[in-house]
């Protein structure tokens, strides 16, 4: 491949961005991939959405959504004039100019990185690759993945990386249900390891996002994402630990964080809760711990934060048991109402949610549990299967009367906290969701 040929791929690519004739393919249409597809279409690009889950691609083709905070009207808008086409057929990869990989990066049973989905996705691309395409890994992962895992598989295509095929890494910064940002306005970090890949990646994402943040390499971009998540994980662990101390000291940690955050510099507020949840914060830091071992390096902050955060659901279950025993209610007859399954407010995402763990711990202690989440129904956990207890389809007044205590695990806006406190015998609030309720405060236990 001559420099001239590589130049023509590059020029061709840039021209397609400018005249909006570029076709973008997104691999993995989940919480990250689907909003990215929406953004690409809104910026005038045609999108092919690829997912191995045919239920998802069928729903999208039919104008339906499967993510709570993305309404069907958004999908219908994307489907207009086939600007989005969803499929499970990898042969359409050849039609695309860009290939953004947004597949899961979980931990395996030994809590080590499981890159199976990334590997399988890249392997499925290989037979369909052609010169002039840009591959972008978006999944969160340890520094080195793009170069050590993705690149060798792409090389099986026979295409020269940086000349015929371009490769980069750009981490996602999705914050579902956050009204202050959209996918377009969140600055996008981009990194590549050769000049041509850098140029096309910056040109493409420069045309999609309001601001791109170029860094010197894929590794720097990968590490920046992990740093963001470790920062959250460690700070949440700190405030969770202080919550336990405050409980012993008779102090309200939420009041203290709110006071501290009035400092106009040098302090960012993090809030305690019943434990860490979601696909990112409980998992991603351990991608780095694993990689660090290769360098004989121990990531002690990550391990300690993991220990503190993992313990939080057990602390909540103990607080519940302590309350019931203080009321003389034996576990064999105790009835509890759990509010909120999702890992954070106003979303339907239950992945790694501490609520699921707490439900299990309460059931193991012999309590009779019913649960309700206005955003979730029929949830089956990957780890525990069907959830223990009785799922309520609505929150009737009887639901409160029939229980000894109500446990708030997710502070959804849809809950009527005034009513919850009024009707409950006791409220164990793990989120300070009842902060604005001023009557019956003696019923509320912050946990
Ligand atoms: N959810 C978030 O808020 C968030 C934020 C930032 C980064 N991330 C990262 O983004 C990545 C994706 O996360 P997500 O939350 O969108 O996951 P998700 O589980 O919601 O979606 C992943 C999708 O990929 C599909 N998939 C799996 N294997 C595939 C394959 N071989 N080919 C095509 N599709 C395949 C799945 O069917 C699923 O629809 C992860 O690395 C995650 O850590 C997630």
XYZ file of C-alpha atoms in Angstrom, residues 254-263 267:
11
model
C -26.412 13.727 53.932
C -26.611 16.897 55.986
C -22.834 16.825 56.313
C -22.164 16.331 52.592
C -24.602 19.137 51.763
C -22.789 21.445 54.167
C -19.339 20.472 52.823
C -20.379 21.026 49.222
C -21.039 24.712 49.861
C -17.245 25.092 49.727
C -14.794 19.592 47.001
